[in-house]
PDB file of C-alpha atoms in Angstrom:
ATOM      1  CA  UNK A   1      81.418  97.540 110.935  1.00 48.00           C
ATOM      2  CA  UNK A   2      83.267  96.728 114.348  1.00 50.00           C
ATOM      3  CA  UNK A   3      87.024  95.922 114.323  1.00 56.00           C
ATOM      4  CA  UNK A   4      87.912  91.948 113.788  1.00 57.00           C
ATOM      5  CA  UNK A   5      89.804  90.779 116.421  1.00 68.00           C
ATOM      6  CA  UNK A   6      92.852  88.620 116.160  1.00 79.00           C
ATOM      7  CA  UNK A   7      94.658  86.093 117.823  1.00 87.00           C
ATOM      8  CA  UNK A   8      98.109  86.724 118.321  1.00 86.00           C
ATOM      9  CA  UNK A   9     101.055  84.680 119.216  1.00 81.00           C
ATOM     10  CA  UNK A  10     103.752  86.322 120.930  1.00 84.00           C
ATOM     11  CA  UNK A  11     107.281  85.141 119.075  1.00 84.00           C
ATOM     12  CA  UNK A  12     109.088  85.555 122.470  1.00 82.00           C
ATOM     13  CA  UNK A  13     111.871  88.257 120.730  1.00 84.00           C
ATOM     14  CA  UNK A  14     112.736  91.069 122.493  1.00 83.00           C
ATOM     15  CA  UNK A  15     111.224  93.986 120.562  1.00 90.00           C
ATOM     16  CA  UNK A  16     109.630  92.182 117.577  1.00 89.00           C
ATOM     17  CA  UNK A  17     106.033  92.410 119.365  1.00 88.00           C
ATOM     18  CA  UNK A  18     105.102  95.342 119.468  1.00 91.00           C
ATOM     19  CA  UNK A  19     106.222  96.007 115.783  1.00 93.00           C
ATOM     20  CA  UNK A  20     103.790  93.137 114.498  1.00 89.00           C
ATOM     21  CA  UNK A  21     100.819  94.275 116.346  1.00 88.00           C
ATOM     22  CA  UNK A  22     101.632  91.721 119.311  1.00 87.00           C
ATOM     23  CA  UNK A  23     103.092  89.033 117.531  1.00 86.00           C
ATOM     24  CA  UNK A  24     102.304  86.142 114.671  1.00 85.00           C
ATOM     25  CA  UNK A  25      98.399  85.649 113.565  1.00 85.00           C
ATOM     26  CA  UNK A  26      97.512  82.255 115.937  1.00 79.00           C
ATOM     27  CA  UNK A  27      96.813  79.420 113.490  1.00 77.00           C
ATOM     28  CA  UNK A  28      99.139  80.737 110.816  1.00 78.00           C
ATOM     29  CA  UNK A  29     102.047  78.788 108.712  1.00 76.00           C
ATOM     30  CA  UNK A  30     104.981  81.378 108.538  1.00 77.00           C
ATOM     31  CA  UNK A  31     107.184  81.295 105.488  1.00 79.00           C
ATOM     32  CA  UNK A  32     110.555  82.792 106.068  1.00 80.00           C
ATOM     33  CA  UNK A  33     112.208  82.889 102.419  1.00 83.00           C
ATOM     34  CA  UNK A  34     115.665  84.897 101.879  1.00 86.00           C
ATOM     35  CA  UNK A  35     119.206  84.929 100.517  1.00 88.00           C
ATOM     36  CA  UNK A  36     121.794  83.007 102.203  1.00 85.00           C
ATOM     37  CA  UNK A  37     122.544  84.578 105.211  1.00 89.00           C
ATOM     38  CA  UNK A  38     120.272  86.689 106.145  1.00 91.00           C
ATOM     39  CA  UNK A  39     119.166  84.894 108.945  1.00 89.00           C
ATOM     40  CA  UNK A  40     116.399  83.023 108.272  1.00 88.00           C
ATOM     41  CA  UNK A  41     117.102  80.093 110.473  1.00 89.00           C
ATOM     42  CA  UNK A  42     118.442  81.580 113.205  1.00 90.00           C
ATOM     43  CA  UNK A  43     115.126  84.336 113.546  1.00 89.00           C
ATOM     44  CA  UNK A  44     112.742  80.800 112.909  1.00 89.00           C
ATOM     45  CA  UNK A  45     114.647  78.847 114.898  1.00 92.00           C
ATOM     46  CA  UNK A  46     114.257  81.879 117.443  1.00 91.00           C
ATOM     47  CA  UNK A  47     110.638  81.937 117.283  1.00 88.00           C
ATOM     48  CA  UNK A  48     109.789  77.791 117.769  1.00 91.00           C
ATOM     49  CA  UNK A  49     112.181  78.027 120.622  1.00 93.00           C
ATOM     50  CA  UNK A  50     111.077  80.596 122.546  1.00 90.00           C
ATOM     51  CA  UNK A  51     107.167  79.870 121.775  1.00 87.00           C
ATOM     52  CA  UNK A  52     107.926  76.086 123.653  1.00 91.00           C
ATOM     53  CA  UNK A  53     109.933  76.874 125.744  1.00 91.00           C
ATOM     54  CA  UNK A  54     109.281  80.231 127.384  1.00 86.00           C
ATOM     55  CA  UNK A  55     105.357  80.623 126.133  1.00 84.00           C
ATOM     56  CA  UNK A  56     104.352  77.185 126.217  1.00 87.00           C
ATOM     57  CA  UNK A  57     103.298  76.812 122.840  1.00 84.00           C
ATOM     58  CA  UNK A  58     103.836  74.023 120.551  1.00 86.00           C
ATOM     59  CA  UNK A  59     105.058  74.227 117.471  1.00 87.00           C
ATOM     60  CA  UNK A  60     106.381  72.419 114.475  1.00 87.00           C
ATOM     61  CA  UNK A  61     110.019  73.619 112.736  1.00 89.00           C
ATOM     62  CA  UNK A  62     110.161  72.489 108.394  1.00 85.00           C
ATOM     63  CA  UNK A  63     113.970  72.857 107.474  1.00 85.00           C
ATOM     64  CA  UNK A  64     114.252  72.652 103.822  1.00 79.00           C
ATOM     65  CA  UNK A  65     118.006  73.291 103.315  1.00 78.00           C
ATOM     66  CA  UNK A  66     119.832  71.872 106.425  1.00 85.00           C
ATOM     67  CA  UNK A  67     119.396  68.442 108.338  1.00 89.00           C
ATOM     68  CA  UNK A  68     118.066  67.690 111.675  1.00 93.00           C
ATOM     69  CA  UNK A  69     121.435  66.878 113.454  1.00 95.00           C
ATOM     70  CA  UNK A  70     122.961  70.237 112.183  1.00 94.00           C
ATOM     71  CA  UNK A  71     119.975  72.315 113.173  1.00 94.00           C
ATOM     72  CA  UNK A  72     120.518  71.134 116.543  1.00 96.00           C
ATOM     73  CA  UNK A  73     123.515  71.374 116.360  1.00 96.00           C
ATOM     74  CA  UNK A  74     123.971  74.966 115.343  1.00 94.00           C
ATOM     75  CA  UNK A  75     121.383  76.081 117.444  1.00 95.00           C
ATOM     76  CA  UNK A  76     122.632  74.147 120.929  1.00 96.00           C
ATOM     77  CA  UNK A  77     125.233  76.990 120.294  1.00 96.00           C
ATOM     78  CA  UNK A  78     123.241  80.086 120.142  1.00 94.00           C
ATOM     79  CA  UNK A  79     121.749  78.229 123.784  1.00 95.00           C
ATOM     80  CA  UNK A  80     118.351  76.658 122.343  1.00 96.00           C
ATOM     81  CA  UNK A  81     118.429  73.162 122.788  1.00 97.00           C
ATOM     82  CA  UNK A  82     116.010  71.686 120.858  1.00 96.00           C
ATOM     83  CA  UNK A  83     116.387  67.770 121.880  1.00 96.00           C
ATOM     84  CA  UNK A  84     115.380  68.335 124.839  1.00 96.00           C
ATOM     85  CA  UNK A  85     112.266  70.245 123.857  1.00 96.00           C
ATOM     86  CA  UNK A  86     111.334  67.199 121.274  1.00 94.00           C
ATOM     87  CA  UNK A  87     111.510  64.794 124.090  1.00 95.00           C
ATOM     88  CA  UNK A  88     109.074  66.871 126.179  1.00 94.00           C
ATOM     89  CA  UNK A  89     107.012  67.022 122.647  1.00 92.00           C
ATOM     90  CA  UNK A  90     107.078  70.216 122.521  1.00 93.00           C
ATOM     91  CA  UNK A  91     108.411  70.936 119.460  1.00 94.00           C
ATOM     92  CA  UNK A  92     108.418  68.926 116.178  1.00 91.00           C
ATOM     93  CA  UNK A  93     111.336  69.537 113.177  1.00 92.00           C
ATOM     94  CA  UNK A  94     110.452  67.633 110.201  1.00 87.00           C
ATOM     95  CA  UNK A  95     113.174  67.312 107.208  1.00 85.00           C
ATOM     96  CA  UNK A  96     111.509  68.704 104.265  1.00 78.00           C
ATOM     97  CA  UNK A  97     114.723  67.853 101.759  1.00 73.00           C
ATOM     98  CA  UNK A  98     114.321  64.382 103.092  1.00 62.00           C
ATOM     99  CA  UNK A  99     111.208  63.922 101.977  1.00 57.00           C
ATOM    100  CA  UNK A 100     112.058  65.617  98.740  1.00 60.00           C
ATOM    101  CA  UNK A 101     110.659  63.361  95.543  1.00 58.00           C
ATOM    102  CA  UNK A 102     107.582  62.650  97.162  1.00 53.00           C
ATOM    103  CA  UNK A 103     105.734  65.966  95.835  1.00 52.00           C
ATOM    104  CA  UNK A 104     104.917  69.281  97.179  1.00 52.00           C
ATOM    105  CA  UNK A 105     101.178  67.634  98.026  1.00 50.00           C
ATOM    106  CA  UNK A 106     103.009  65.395 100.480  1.00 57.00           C
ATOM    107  CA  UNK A 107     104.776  67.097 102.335  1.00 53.00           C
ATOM    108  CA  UNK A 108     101.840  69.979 102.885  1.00 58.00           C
ATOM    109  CA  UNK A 109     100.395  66.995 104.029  1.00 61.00           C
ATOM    110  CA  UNK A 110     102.939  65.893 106.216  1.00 59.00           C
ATOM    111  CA  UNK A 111     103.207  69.618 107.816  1.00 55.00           C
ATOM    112  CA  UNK A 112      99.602  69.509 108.369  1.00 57.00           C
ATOM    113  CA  UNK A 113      99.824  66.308 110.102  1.00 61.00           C
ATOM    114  CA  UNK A 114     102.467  67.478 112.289  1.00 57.00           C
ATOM    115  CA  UNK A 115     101.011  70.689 113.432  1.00 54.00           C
ATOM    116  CA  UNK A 116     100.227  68.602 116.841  1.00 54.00           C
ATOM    117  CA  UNK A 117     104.164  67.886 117.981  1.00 54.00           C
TER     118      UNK A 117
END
């Protein structure tokens, strides 16, 4: 049997790559789960930036935990300014905890229907 070959999608961090066989599977929802502080938002946040704004590629950022306006927020300081890459529709952060009550069902739906920011 031949090889399958993959899609990849670079994440656009220095030296992550190559160790991930070229980067993320294309067409794949990524799941970053961790203790606080071990950098789960900063390495996602990371990984939507760069992929819209130095790859090109859209992409759609779920925050659980932490609100819209502090996301940007925290990240305008680290240099990624994500405002200006959801007016160019870019990129697309939904509010998961915001939408809490309404069932996990929901909001899989509502993260499927914004895989198009």
């Amino acid at each position: 049997m031949g090889q399958e070959t993959t899609t990849r999608s670079a994440t656009g961090i220095p030296g992550l790559d190559p160790l991930i066989q070229g980067g993320l599977q294309s067409g794949d929802f990524v799941l970053l789960v961790g203790d606080l502080g071990t950098g789960k938002t900063i390495f996602s946040s990371e990984f939507v930036y760069n992929s819209a704004k130095k790859l090109g590629e859209p992409a759609v950022f779920a925050t659980f935990e932490e609100d819209i306006a502090s996301l940007k927020r925290n990240m305008l300081r680290f240099g990624m300014d994500f405002d200006t890459l959801e007016k160019e529709k870019k990129v697309k952060i939904i509010d998961l905890e915001a939408l809490q009550g309404r069932g996990m069902g929901s909001n899989i739906e509502t993260l499927l229907g914004a895989s198009t920011p």
